[in-house]
Structure formats: structure tokens, C-alpha cells
PDB file of C-alpha atoms and ligand atoms in Angstrom:
ATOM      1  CA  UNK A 160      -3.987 -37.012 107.691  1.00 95.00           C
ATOM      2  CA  UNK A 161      -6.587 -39.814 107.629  1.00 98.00           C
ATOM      3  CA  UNK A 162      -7.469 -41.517 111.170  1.00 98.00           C
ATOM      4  CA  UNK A 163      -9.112 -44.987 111.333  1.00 98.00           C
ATOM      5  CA  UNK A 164     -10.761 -45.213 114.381  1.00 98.00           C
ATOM      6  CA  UNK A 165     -11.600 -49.039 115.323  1.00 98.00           C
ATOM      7  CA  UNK A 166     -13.746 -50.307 118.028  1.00 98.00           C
ATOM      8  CA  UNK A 167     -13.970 -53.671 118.823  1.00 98.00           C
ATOM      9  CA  UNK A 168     -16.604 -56.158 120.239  1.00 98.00           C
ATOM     10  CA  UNK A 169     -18.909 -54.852 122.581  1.00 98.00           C
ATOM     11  CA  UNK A 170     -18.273 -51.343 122.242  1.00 98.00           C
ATOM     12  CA  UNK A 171     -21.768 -50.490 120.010  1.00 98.00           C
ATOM     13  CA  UNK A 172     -23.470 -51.211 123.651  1.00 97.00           C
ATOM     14  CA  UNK A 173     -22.260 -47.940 125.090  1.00 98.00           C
ATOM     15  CA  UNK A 174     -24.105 -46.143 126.739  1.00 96.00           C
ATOM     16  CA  UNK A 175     -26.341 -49.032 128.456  1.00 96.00           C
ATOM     17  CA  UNK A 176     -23.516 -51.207 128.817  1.00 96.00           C
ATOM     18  CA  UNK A 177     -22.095 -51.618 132.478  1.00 96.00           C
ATOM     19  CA  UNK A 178     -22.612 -47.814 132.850  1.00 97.00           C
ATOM     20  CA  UNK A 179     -20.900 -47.762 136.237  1.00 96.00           C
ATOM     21  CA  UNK A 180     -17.086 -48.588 134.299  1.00 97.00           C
ATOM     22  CA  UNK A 181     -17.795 -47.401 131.425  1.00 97.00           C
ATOM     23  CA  UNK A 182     -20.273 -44.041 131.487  1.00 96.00           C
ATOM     24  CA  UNK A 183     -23.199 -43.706 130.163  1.00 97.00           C
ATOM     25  CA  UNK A 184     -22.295 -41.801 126.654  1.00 98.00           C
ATOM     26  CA  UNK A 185     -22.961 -44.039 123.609  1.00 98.00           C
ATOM     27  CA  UNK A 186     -20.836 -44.553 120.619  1.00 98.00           C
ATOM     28  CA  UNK A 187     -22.262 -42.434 118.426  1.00 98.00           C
ATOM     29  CA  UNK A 188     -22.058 -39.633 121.203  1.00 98.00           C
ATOM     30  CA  UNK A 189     -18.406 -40.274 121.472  1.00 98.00           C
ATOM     31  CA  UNK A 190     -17.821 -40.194 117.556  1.00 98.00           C
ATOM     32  CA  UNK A 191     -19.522 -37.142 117.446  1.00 98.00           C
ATOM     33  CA  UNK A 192     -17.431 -35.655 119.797  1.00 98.00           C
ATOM     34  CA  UNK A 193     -14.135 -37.231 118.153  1.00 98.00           C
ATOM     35  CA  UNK A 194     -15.495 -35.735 114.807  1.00 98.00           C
ATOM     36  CA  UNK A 195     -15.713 -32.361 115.985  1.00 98.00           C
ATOM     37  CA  UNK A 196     -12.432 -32.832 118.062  1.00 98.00           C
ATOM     38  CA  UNK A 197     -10.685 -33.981 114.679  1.00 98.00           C
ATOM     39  CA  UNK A 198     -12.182 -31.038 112.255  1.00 98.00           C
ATOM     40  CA  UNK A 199     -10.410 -28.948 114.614  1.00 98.00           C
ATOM     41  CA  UNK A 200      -6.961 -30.432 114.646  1.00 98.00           C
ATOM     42  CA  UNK A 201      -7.591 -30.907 110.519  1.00 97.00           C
ATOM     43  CA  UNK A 202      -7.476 -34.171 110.785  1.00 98.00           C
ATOM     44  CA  UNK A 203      -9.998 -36.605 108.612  1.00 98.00           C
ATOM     45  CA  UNK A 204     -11.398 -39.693 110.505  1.00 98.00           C
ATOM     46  CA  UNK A 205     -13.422 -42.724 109.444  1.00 98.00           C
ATOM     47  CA  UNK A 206     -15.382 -45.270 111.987  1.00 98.00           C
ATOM     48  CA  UNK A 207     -15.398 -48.879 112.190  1.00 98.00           C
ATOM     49  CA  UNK A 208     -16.900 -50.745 114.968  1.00 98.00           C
ATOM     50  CA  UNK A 209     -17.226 -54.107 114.771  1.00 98.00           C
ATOM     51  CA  UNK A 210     -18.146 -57.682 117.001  1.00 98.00           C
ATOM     52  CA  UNK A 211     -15.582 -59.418 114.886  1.00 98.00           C
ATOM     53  CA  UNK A 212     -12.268 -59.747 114.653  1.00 98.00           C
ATOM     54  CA  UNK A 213     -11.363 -60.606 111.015  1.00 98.00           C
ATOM     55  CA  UNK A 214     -13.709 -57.588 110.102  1.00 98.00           C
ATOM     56  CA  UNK A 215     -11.517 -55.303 112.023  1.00 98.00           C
ATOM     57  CA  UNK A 216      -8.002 -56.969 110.560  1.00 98.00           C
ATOM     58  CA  UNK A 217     -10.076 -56.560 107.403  1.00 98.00           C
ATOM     59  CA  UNK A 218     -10.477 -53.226 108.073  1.00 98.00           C
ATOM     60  CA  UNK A 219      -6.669 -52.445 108.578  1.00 98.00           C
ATOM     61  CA  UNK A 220      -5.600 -54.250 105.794  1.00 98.00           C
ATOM     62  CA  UNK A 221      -7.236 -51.221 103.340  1.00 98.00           C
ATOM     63  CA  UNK A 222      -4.110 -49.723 104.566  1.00 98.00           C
ATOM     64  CA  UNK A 223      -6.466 -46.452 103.372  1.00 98.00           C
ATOM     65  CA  UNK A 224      -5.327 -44.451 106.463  1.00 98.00           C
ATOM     66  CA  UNK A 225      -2.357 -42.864 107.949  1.00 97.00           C
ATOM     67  CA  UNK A 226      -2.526 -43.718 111.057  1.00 98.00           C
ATOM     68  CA  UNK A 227      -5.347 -45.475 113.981  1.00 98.00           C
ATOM     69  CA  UNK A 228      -6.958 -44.882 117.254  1.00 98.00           C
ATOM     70  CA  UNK A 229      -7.882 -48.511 118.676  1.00 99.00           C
ATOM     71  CA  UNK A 230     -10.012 -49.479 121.493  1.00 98.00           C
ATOM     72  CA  UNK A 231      -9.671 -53.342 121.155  1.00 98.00           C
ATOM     73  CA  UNK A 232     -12.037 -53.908 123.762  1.00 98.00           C
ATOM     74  CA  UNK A 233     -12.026 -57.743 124.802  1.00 98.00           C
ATOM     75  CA  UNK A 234      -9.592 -58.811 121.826  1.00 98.00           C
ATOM     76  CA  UNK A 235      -6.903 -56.711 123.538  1.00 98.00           C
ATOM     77  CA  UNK A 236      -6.446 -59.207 126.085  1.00 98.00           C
ATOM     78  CA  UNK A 237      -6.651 -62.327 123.320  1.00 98.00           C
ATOM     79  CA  UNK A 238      -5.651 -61.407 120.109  1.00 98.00           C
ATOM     80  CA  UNK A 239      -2.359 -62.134 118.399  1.00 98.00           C
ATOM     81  CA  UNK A 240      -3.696 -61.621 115.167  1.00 98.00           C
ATOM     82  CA  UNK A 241      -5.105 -58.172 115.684  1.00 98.00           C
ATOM     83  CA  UNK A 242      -1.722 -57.482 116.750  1.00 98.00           C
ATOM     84  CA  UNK A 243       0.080 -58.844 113.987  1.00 98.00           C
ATOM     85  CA  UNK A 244      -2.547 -56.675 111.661  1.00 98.00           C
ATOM     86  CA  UNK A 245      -1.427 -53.598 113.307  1.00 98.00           C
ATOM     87  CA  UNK A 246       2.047 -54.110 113.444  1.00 98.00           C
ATOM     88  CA  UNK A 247       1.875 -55.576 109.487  1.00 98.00           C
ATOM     89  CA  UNK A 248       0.253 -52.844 108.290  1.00 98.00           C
ATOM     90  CA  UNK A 249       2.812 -50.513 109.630  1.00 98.00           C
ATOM     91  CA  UNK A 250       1.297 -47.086 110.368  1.00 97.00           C
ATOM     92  CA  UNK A 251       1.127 -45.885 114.301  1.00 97.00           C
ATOM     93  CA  UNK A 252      -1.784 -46.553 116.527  1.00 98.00           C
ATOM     94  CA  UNK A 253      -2.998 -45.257 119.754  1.00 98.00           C
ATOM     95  CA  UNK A 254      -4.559 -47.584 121.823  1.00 98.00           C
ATOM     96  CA  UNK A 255      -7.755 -46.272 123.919  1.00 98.00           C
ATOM     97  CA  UNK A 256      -9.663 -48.167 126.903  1.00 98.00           C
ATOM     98  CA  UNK A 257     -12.780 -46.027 128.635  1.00 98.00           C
ATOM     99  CA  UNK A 258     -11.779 -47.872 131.983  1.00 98.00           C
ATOM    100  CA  UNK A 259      -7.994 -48.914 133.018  1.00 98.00           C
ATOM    101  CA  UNK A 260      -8.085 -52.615 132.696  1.00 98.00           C
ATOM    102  CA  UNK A 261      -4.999 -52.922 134.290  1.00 95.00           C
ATOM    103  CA  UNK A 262      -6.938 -51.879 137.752  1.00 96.00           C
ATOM    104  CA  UNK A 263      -9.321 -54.912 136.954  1.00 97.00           C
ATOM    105  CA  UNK A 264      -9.853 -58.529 136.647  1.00 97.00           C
ATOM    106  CA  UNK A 265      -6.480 -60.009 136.020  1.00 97.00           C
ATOM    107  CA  UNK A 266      -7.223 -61.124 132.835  1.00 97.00           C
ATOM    108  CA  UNK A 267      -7.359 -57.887 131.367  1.00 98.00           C
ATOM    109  CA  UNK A 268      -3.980 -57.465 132.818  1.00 96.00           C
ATOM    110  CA  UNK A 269      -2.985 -59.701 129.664  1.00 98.00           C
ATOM    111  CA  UNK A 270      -2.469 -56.284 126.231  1.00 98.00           C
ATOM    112  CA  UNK A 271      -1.652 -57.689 123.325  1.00 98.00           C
ATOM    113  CA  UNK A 272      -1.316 -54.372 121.862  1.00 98.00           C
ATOM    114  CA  UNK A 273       0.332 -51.896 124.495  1.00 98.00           C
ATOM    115  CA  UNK A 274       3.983 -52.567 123.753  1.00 98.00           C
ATOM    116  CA  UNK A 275       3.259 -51.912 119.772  1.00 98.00           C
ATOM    117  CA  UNK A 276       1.240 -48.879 120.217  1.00 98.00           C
ATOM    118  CA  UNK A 277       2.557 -45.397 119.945  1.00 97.00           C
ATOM    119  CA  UNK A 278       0.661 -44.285 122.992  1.00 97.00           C
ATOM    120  CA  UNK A 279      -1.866 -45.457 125.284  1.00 98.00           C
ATOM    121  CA  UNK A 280      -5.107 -43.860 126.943  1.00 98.00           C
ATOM    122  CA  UNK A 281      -6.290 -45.602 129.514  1.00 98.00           C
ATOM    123  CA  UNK A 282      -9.032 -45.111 131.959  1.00 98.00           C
ATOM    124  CA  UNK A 283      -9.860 -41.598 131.355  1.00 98.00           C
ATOM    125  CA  UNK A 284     -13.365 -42.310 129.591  1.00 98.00           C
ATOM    126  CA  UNK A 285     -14.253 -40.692 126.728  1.00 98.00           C
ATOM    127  CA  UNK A 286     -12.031 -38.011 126.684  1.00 98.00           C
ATOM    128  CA  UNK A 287      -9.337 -40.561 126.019  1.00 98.00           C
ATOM    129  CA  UNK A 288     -10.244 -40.674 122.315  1.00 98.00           C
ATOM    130  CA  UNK A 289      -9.465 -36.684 122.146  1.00 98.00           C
ATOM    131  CA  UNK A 290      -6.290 -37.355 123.851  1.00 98.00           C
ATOM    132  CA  UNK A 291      -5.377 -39.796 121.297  1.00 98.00           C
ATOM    133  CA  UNK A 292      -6.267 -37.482 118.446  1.00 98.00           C
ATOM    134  CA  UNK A 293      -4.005 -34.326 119.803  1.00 98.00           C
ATOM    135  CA  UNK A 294      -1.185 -37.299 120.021  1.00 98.00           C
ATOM    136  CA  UNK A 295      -1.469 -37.806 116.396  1.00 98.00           C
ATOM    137  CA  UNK A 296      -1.841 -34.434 115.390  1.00 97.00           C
ATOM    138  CA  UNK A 297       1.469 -33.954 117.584  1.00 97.00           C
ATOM    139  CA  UNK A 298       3.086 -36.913 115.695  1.00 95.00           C
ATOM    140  CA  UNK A 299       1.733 -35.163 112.802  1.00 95.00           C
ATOM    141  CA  UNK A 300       3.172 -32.081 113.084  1.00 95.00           C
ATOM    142  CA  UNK A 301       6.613 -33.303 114.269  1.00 92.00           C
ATOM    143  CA  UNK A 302       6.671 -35.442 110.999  1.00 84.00           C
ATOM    144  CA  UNK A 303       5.826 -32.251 108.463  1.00 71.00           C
ATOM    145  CA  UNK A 304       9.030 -30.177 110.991  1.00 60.00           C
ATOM    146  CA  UNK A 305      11.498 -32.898 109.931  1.00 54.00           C
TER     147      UNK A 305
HETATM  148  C1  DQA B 188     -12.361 -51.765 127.297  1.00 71.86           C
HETATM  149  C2  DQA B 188     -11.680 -52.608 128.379  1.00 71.86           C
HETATM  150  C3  DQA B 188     -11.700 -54.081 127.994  1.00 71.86           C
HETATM  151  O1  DQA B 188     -11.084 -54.853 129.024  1.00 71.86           O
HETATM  152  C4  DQA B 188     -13.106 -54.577 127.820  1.00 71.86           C
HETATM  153  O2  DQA B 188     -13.107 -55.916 127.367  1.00 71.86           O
HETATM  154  C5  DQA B 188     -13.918 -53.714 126.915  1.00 71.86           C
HETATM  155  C6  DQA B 188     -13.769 -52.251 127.007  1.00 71.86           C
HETATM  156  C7  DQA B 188     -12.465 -50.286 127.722  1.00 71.86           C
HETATM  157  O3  DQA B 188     -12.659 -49.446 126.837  1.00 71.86           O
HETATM  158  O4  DQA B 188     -12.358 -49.974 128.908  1.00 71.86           O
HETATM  159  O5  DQA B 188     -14.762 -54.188 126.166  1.00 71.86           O
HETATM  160  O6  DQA B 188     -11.588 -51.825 126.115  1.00 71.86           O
END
């Protein structure tokens, strides 16, 4: 099974970005980790992290993947057309935030993309990428027991 992970704007300053919300690990740390996490579960992933939005519909429309983890960063709380990519290109996404922007300013309260995902991670750092990979292995294996 082929994962996209996406990241959107922003998210290439982890690490030195606002390190008391969102940690101090950068993004290569965290794909390592999701790497190793996913060679584990047998499951193949590919990166994209971009500052811009048609790259990332770009991105989806390949349609060269089975399934996505998404961390939408600021276009989660804007973007219609990121979520009309993901729900056009109709394979299941988990949707992954480092911090719980429901807990913050209240325009993050605005998700474009919770109600269309197949599970959310929110707020748990990190490790919410690895919890979004054993989801998909999980949909994964309940698909292959059908
Ligand atoms: C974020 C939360 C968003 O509100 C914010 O715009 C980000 C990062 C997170 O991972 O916590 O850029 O998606």
C-alpha cells in the first residue's frame, strides 16, 4: 500500500518554528521516523511538503497512491479546494495537526477537511503521524479480510 504524506505551508520550518506548540523536531526528523514506522507496518510512503496550495492539489491529482496522511497546516482552516482535491480523488486520508487547533485561536476552529477524513490526529505532536500510519495499516488489513 502506497502512502502520500502531504504537508502544507509552513511545515518545512519545524523544528525552529514556534517550538513551544509545535516541538522542536524538524521535518525531516519526523519523516525519518514515519519511514521507519511505515517499513514496519509494510507500508511504502512518499513526501511532499509544500508552501503552495495548487502544488499540493497537484500532488493528489497523480492519484499514484492508495491512500494519504495530511497535515494541511494553515490551508485547513481556508481551503475548499484542497478539500474538493481530496474528496475528488477518492482514496482515504488521515488528517494530522502537531498541536490541537481546536484549543486555539478561533480561526483554526474553522477544518475544512475533518468531516471528509477517515480519521483525525490532533494535538499529540509527532507521534500523531505514527498513529495515522497504524490507522491505515488497520484500514488496510480490514480491506485484504473482506
Ligand atoms: C498545524 C495547525 C495549523 O492551525 C497551523 O496553521 C499549522 C500547523 C499543526 O500541525 O498543528 O501550520 O497544522
Amino acid at each position: 500500500m502506497r502512502i502520500l504524506v502531504l504537508q502544507g505551508p509552513n511545515l518545512d520550518l519545524l523544528g525552529t518554528r514556534e517550538p513551544d506548540i509545535y516541538g522542536t523536531a524538524t521535518l525531516d526528523d519526523i519523516h525519518a521516523s514515519i519511514r521507519r514506522r511505515a517499513a514496519e507496518l509494510d507500508l511504502d510512503v512518499d513526501f511532499l511538503q509544500s508552501n503552495h496550495e495548487g502544488v499540493l492539489i497537484d500532488r493528489l491529482h497523480r492519484m499514484d497512491f492508495e491512500a494519504a496522511i495530511v497535515n494541511a497546516a494553515g490551508l485547513t482552516h481556508t481551503s475548499v479546494s484542497l478539500r474538493d482535491a481530496l474528496v475528488g480523488v477518492e482514496r482515504p486520508f488521515v488528517e494530522v495537526h502537531l498541536s490541537d487547533p481546536s484549543t486555539r485561536e478561533p480561526f483554526r476552529q474553522v477544518n475544512f477537511l475533518a468531516d471528509v477524513a477517515a480519521a483525525s490526529f490532533v494535538g499529540m505532536g509527532p507521534r500523531g503521524y505514527l498513529l495515522a500510519l497504524e490507522e491505515l495499516a488497520r484500514l488496510r488489513d480490514e480491506g485484504a479480510a473482506e
